[in-house]
Coordinates of C-alpha atoms in Angstrom, one line a residue:
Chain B
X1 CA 17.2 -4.1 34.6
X2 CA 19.8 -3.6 37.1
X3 CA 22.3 -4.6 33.8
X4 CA 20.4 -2.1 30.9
X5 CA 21.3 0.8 33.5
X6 CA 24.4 -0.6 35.3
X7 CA 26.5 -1.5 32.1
X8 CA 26.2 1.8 30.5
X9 CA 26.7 4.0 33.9
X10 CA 29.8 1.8 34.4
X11 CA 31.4 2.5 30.5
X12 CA 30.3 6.3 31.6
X13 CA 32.4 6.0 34.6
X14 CA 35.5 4.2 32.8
X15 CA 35.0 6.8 29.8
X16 CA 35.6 9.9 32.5
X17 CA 38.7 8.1 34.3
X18 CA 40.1 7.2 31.0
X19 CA 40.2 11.2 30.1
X20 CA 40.6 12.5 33.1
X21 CA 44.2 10.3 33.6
X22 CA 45.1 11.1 30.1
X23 CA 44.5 15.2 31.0
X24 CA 46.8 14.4 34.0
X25 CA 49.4 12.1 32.6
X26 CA 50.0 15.0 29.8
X27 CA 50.0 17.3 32.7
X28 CA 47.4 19.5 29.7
X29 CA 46.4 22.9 31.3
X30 CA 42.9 23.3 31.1
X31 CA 43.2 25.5 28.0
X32 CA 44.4 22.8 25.9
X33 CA 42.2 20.5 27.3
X34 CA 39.5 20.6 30.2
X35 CA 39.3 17.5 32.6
X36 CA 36.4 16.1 34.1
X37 CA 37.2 17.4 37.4
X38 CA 36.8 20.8 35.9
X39 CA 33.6 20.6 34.9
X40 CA 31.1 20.2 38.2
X41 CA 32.6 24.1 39.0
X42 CA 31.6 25.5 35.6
X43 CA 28.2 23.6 35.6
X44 CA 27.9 25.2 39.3
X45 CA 28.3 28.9 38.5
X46 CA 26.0 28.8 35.3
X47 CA 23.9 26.4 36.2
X48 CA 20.9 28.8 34.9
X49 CA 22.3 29.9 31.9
X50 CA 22.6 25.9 31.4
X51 CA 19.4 25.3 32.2
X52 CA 17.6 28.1 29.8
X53 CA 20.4 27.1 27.1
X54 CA 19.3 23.5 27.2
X55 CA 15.6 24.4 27.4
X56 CA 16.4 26.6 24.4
X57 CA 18.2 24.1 22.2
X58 CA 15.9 21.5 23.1
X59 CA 12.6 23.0 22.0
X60 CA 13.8 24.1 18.3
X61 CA 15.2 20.9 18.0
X62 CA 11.9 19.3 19.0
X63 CA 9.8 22.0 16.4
X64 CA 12.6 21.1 13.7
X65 CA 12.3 17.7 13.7
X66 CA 8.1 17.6 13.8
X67 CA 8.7 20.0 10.8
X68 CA 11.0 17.2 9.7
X69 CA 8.6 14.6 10.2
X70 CA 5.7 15.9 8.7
X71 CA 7.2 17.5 5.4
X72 CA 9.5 14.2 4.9
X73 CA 6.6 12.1 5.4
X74 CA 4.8 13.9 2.5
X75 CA 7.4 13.8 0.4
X76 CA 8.3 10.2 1.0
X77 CA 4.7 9.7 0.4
X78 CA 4.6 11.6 -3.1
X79 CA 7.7 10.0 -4.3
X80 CA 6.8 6.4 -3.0
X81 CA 3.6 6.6 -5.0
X82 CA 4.8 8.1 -7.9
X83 CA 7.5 7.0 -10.3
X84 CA 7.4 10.3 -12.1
X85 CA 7.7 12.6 -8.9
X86 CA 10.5 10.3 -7.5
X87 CA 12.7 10.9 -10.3
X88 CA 12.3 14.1 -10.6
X89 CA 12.7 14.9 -6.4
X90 CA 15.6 12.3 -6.1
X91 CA 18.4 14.3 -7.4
X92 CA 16.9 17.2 -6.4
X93 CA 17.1 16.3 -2.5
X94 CA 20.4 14.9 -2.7
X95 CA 22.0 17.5 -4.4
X96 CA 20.2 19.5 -1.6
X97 CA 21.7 17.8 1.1
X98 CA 24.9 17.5 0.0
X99 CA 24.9 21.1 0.6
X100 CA 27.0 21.8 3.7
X101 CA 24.4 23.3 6.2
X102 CA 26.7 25.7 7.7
X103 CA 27.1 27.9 4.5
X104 CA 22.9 28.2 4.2
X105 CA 23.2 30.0 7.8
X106 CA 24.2 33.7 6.3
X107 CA 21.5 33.0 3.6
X108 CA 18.8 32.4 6.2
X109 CA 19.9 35.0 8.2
X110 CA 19.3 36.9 5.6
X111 CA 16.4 36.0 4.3
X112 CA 14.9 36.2 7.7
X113 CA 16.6 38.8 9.1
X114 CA 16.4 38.9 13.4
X115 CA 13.5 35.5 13.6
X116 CA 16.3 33.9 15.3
X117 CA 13.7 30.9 16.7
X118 CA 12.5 30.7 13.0
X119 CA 15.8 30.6 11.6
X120 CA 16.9 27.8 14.1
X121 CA 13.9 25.8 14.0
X122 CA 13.9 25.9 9.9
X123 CA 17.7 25.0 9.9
X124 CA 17.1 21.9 12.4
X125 CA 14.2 21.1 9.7
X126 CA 16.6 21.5 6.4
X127 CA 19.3 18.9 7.9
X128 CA 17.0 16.8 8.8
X129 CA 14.1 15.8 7.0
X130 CA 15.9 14.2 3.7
X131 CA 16.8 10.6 5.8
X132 CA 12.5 10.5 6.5
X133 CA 12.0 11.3 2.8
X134 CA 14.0 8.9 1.6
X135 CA 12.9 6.1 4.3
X136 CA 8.9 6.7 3.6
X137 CA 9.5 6.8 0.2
X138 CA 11.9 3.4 -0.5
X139 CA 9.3 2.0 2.7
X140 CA 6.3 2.9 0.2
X141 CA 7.6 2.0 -2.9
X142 CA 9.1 -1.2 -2.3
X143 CA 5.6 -2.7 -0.6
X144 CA 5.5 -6.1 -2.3
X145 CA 2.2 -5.9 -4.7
X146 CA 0.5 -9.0 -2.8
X147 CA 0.0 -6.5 0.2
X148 CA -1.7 -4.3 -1.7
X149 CA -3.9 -6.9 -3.5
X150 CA -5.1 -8.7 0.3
X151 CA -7.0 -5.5 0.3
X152 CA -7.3 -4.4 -3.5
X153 CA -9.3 -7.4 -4.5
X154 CA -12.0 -6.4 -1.4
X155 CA -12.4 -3.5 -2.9
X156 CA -10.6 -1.1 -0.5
X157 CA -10.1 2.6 -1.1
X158 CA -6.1 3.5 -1.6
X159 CA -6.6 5.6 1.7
X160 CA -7.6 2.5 3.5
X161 CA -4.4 0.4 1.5
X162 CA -2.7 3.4 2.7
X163 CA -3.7 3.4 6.5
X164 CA -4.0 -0.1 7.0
X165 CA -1.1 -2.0 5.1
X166 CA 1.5 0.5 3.9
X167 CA 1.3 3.0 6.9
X168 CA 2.3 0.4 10.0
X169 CA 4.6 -1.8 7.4
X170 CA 6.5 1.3 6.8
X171 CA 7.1 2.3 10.6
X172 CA 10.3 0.4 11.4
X173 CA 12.2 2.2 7.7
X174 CA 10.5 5.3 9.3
X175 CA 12.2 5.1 13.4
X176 CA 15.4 3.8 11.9
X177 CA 15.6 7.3 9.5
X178 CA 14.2 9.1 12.7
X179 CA 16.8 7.9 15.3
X180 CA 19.1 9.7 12.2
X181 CA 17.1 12.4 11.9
X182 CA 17.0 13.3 15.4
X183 CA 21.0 13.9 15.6
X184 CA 20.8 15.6 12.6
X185 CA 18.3 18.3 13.7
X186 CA 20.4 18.6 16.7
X187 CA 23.2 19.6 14.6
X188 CA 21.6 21.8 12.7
X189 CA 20.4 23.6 15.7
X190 CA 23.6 24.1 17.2
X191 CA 24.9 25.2 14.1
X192 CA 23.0 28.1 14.3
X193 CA 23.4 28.9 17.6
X194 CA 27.2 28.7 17.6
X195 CA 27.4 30.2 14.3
X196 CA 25.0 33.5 14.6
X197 CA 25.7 36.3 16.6
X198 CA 23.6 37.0 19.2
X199 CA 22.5 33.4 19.4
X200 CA 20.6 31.3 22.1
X201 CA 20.7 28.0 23.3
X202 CA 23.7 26.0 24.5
X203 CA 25.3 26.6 21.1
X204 CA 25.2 30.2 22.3
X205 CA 26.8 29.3 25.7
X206 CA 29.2 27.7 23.9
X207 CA 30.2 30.6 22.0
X208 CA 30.4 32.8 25.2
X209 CA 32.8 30.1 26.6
X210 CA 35.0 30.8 23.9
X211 CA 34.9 34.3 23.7
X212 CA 36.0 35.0 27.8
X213 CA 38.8 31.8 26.9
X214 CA 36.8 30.0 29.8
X215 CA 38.0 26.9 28.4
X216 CA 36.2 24.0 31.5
X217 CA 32.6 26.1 30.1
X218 CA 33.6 25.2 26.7
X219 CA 33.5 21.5 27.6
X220 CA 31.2 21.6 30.2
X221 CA 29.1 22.5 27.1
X222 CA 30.3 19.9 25.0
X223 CA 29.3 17.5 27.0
X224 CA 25.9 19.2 28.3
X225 CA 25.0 18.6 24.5
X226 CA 26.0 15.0 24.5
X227 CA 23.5 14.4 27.3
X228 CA 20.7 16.3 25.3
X229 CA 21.7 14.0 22.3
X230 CA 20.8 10.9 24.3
X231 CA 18.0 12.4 26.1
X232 CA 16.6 12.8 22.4
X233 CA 17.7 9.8 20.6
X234 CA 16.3 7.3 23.4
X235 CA 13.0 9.6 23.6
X236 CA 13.0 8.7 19.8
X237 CA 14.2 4.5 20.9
X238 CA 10.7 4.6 23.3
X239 CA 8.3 6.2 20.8
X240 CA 9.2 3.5 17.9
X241 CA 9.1 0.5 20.9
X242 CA 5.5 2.0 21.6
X243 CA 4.5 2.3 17.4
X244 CA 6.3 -0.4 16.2
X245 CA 7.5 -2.9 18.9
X246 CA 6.2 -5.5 16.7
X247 CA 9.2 -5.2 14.5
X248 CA 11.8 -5.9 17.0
X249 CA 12.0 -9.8 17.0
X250 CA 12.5 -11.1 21.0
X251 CA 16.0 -11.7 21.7
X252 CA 16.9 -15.8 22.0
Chain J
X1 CA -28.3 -21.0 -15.2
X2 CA -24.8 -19.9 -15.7
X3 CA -21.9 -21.1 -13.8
X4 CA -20.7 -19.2 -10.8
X5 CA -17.7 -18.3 -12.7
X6 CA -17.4 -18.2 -16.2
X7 CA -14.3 -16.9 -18.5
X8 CA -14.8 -17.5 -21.9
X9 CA -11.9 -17.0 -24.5
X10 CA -9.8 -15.0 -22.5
X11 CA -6.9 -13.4 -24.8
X12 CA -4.5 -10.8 -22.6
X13 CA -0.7 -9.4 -23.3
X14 CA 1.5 -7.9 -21.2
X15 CA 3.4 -4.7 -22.5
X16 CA 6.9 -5.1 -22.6
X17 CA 9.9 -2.6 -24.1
X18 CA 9.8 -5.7 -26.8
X19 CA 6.9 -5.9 -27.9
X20 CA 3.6 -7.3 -26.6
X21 CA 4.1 -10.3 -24.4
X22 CA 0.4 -12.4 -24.7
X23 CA 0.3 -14.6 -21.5
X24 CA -3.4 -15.7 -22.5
X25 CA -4.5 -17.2 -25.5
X26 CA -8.0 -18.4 -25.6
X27 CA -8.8 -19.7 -22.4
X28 CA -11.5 -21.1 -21.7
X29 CA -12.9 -22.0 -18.2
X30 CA -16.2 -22.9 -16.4
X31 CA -16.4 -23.4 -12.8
X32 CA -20.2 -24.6 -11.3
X33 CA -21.1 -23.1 -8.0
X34 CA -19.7 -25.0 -4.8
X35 CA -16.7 -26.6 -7.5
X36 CA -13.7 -26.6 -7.1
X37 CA -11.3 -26.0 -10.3
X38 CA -7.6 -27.1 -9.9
X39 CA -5.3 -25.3 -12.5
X40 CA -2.5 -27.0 -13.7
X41 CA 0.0 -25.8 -16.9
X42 CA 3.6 -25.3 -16.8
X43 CA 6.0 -22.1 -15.3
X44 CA 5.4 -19.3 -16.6
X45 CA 2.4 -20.0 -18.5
X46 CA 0.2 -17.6 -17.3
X47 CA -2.0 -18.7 -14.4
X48 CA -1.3 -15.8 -12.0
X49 CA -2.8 -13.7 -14.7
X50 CA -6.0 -15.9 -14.3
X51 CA -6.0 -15.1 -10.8
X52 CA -5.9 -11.3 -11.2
X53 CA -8.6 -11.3 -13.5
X54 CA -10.7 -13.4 -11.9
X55 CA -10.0 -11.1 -8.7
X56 CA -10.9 -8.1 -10.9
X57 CA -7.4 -6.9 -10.2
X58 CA -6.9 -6.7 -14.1
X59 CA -9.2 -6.5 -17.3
X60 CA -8.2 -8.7 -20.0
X61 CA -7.9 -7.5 -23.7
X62 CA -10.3 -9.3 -24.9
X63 CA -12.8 -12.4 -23.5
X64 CA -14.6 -11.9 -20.7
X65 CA -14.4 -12.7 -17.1
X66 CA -18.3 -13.1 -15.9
X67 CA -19.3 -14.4 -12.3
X68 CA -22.5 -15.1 -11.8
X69 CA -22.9 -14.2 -15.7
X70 CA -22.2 -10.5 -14.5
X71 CA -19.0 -9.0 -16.3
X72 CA -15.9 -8.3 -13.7
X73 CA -14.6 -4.9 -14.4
X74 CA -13.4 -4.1 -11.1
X75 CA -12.3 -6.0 -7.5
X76 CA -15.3 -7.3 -5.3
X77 CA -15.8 -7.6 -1.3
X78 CA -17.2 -11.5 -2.5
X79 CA -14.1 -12.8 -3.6
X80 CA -11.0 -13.8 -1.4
X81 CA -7.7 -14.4 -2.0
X82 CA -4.6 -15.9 -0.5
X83 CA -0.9 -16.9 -1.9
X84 CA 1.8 -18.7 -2.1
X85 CA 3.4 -16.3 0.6
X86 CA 0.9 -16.1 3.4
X87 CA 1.5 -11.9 3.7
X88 CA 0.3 -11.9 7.1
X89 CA 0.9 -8.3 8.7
X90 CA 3.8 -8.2 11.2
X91 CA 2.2 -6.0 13.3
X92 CA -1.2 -7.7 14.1
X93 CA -1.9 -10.6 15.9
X94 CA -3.3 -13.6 14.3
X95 CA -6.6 -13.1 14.9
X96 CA -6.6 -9.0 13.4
X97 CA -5.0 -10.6 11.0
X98 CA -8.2 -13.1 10.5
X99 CA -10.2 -10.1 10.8
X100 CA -8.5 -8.0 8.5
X101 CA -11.1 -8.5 5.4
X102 CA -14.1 -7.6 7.6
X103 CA -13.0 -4.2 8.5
X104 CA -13.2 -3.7 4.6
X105 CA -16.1 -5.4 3.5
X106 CA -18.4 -5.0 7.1
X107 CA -17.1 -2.0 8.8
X108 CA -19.9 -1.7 11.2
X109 CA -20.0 -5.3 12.3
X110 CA -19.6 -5.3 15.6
X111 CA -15.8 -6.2 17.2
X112 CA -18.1 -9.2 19.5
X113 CA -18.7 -10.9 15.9
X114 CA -15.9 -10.5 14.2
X115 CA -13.8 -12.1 16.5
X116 CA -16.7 -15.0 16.9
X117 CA -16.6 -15.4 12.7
X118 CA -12.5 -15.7 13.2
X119 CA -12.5 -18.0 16.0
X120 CA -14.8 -20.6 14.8
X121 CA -12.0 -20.6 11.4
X122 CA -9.1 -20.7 13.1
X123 CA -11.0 -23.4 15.0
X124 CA -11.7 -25.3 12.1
X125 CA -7.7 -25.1 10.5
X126 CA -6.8 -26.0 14.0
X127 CA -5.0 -22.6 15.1
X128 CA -7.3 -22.5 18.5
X129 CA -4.9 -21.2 21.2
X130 CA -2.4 -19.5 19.0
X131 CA -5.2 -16.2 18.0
X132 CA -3.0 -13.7 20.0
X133 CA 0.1 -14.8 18.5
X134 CA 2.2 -12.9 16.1
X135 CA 2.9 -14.1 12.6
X136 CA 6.5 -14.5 13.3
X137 CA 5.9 -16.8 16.2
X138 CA 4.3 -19.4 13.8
X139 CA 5.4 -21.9 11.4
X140 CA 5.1 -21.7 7.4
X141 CA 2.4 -24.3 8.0
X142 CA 0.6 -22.5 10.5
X143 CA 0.8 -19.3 8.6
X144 CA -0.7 -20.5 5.2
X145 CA -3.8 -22.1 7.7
X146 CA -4.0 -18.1 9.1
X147 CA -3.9 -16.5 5.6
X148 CA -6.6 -19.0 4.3
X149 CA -9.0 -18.6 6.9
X150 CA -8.4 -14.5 6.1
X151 CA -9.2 -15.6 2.5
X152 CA -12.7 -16.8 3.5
X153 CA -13.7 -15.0 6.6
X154 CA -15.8 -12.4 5.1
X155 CA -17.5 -15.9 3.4
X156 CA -16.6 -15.0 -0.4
X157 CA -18.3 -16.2 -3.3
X158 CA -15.4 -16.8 -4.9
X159 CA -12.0 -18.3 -3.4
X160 CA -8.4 -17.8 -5.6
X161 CA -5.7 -19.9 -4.4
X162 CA -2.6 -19.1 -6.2
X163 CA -0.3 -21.4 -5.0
X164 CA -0.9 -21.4 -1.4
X165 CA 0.6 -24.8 -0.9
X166 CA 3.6 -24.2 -2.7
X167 CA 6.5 -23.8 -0.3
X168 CA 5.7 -25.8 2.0
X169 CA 7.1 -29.3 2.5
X170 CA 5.0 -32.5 1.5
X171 CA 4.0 -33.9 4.5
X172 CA 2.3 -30.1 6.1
X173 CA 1.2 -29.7 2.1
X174 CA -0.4 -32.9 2.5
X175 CA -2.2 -31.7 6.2
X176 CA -3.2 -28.2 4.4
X177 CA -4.9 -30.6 1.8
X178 CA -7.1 -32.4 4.0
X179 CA -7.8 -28.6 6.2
X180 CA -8.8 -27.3 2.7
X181 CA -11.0 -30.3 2.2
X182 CA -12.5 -29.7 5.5
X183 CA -13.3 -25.9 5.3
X184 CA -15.0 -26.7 1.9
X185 CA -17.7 -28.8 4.0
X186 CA -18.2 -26.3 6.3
X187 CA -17.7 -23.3 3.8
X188 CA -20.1 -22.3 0.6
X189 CA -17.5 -21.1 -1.9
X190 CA -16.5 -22.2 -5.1
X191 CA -12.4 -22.6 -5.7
X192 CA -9.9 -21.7 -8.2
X193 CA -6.3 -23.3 -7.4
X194 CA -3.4 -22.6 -9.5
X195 CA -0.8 -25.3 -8.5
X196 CA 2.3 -26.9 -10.3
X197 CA 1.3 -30.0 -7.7
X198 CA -0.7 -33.0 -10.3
X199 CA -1.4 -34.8 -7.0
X200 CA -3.0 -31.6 -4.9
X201 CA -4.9 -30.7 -8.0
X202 CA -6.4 -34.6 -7.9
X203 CA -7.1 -34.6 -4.4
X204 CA -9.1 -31.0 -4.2
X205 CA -10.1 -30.7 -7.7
X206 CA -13.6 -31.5 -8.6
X207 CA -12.2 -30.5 -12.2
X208 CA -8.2 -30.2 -13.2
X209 CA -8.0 -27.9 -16.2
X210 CA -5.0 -28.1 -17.8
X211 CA -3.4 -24.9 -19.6
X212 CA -1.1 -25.1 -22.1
X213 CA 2.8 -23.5 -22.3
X214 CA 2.5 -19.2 -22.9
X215 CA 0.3 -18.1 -24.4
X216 CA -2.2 -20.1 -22.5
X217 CA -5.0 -22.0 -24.0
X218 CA -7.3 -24.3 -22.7
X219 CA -5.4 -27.5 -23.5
X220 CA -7.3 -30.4 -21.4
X221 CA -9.6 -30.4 -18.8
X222 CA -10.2 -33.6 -16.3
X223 CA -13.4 -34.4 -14.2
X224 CA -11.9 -36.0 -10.9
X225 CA -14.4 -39.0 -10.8
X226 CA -13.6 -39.4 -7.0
X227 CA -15.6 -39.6 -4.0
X228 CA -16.1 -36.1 -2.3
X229 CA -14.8 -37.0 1.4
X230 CA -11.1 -38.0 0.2
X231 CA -8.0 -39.3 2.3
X232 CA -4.7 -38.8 0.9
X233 CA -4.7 -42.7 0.7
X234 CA -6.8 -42.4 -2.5
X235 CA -4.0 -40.8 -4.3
X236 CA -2.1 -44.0 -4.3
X237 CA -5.3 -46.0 -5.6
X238 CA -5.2 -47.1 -9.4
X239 CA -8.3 -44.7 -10.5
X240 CA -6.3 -41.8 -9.2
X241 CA -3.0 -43.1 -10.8
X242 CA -4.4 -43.1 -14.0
X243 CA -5.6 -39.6 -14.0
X244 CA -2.2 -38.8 -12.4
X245 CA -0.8 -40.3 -15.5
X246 CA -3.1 -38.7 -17.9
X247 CA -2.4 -35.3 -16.7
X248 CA 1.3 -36.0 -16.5
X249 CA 1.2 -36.3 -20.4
X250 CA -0.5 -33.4 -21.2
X251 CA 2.0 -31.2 -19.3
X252 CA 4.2 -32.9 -21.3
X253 CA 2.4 -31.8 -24.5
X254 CA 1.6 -28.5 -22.9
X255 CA 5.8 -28.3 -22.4
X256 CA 5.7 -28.9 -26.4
X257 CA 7.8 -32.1 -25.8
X258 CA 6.3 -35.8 -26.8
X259 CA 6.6 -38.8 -24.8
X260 CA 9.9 -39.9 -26.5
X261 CA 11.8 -36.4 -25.8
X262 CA 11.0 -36.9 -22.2
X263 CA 12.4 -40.2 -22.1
X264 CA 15.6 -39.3 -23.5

């Protein structure tokens, strides 16, 4: 215990020193590049704005990536199922998501002109849900046929094949695409709020940083989203240990 | 009285971007109730396509598949099944795993007697104490004794064993032997075994049928005059080396090579 949370506090601490000598050694003003020793001040006089930014990013991120879960799922589970959909999706969703997200934000905004918690939450969505597509549906598809028969030759309905045998054999594929997924939808949700006028969130805090050349806000920022980014990935790390623990083989 | 299962002049081909591929040829098999029927023919000749149609995972092209002198046309709750890899599920312990094929065929038996009907198997293969194990925390031995005690625990007519001995090594085959011979005394169903092993199929089989190379045919089939209750010691007695011999040459024959080809 007192290693799984010393060891990584301790890189932290090394991490900070490490940039914080290099910032003085340069002798860098803080507009070329903030030190740590900046930052506690800046968190300090906008510690609200902080709080509702990260509440803010944090929430669309959340809706983006249930969104993400639930619409990859289904289509993993339509192309796992069916040879015909799968080729007909597959270059279809890659060719979508080669698509740099950033040029699809004028095109929302657009479409859906002012929504700006739509807008977010569908972006967070867009970037993320092709890694659980493709996961559920590789997962599904490549369930070795005697699986299927254990229960097949009882008689069992496909929903109960489904629920019993190809559901839980496909949750590890499905947490390692969602500990992907979960960055991703991040990303996306910044990108909107840093990109969009008028925006919310940290990304929007991060903007105003810029804007008044308050350069320590800037990273104070930066590194406020870095902690959110953890905060979510390791939320995602406890769900799968809950859901599928069993796939983790005991170290030794 | 029919036999419990009965497939009479089975004929079935596989599509292929060639052609039809016919695996089965006119096979012909009968299998009394409580019997045991030990499958023997060379790679690739078919037998895992018995299994599925036997299992009323597949309808052949023509023949017919009867049990109980009813046509299969479609997969049954009395029939079990288990392989040459034990496909135990990761995720359950080896007891759920036991239990699996009652939650299909009894969904309203009670948990209370589930786990009794488990327990008293995994008793019998000699798995007692290791129920709330995971699969991966067991040997290839001890998984195989698992996934045949799934195969019967919802007590099936009809068991398929497609190889379940196959990769393990002789010695634990030899143990899994004498465990299958046990749960037959305790256990009213009547066997199919596909195996490549001559001895296994003599020291389980009441009958060893012997299929010719693709596409299968009934080639041979040999009444194992032994006593029920056998020891693996009986395998190195002369009436068992003779049948061992006799079924060694019709692979051969099946293999479409004669006694002098082999020698060479």
């Amino acid at each position: 215990m007192l290693r799984q949370i010393g060891v990584p506090v301790l890189a932290l601490l090394v991490f900070c020193l490490a940039w914080e000598a290099l910032v003085q050694v340069n002798g860098w003003p803080n507009y070329v590049m903030a030190s740590p020793s900046d930052l506690p001040a800046a968190y300090a006089r906008f510690w609200d704005l902080f709080l509702l930014g990260a509440w803010q990013t944090l929430w669309r991120t959340v809706a983006g990536l249930v969104l993400a879960v639930i619409g990859g799922m289904i289509l993993g589970m339509i192309m796992g199922f069916s040879r015909v959909a799968n080729d007909a999706l597959y270059p279809l969703l890659v060719g979508f998501n080669a698509i740099p997200k950033a040029t699809l934000v004028p095109v929302l905004a657009l479409l859906f002109i002012g929504q700006h918690d739509f807008n977010t939450v569908l972006m967070a969505f867009l970037i993320s849900f092709f890694p659980i597509a493709v996961s559920v549906g590789i997962g599904l598809s490549t369930l070795e046929p005697e699986y299927r028969d254990i229960l097949r030759a009882l008689g069992a309905s496909r929903m109960a094949i489904f629920r019993k045998i190809a559901l839980p054999k496909t949750l590890p594929e499905f947490f390692g695409a969602l500990k992907v997924a979960v960055t991703l939808a991040f990303i996306g949700t910044n990108l909107v709020e840093i990109v969009s006028p008028h925006g919310k969130g940290l990304g929007a805090l991060f903007l105003s940083g810029q804007t008044n050349s308050n350069y320590p806000l800037m990273f104070a920022v930066l590194i406020a989203l870095a902690v959110l980014g953890i905060l979510l990935y390791y939320g995602v790390v406890w769900l799968e240990r809950i859901f599928a623990g069993w796939a983790v083989r005991p170290a030794g | 009285m029919p036999d419990l299962i009965e497939i009479t002049d089975v004929r079935h081909a596989y599509k292929t971007p060639a052609g039809p591929l016919p695996v089965l040829d006119g096979l012909t098999l009968s299998v009394p109730e409580g019997a045991f029927a030990a499958v023997v023919g060379p790679s690739g000749c078919g037998k895992s396509t018995l299994t599925r149609l036997v299992a009323g995972l597949m309808r052949p092209d023509a023949g017919e598949v009867r049990l109980h002198g009813s046509p299969v046309t479609s997969p049954r709750s009395t029939v079990g099944m288990a392989f040459q890899n034990p496909v135990l599920l990761e995720w359950r312990s080896i007891l759920d795993n036991v239990i699996l094929p009652l939650e299909i065929v009894a969904p309203r038996m009670p948990r209370r007697d589930r786990v009794a009907r488990a327990m008293e198997l995994l008793d019998l293969v000699g798995l007692a104490g290791f129920e709330n194990k995971r699969p991966s925390e067991l040997s290839g031995g001890m998984r195989q004794r698992a996934s045949l005690c799934r195969a019967i625990v919802h007590r099936p007519e009809v068991l398929i064993l497609d190889e379940p001995f196959g990769a393990l090594d002789n010695f634990t085959r030899e143990d899994l032997w004498q465990t299958m011979r046990d749960l037959r005394r305790q256990e009213p169903f009547t066997a199919i075994l596909i195996t490549h092993d001559l001895r296994e199929s003599v020291f389980l089989g009441d009958q060893v049928v012997v299929l010719s190379g693709r596409p299968a045919r009934t080639q041979y089939v040999l009444d194992v005059d032994l006593p029920a209750d056998r020891e693996i010691d009986i395998l190195y007695q002369p009436k068992a080396g003779e049948m061992l011999h006799l079924l060694r040459d019709q692979i051969r024959i099946a293999q479409g090579r004669g006694p002098a080809q082999e020698a060479a």
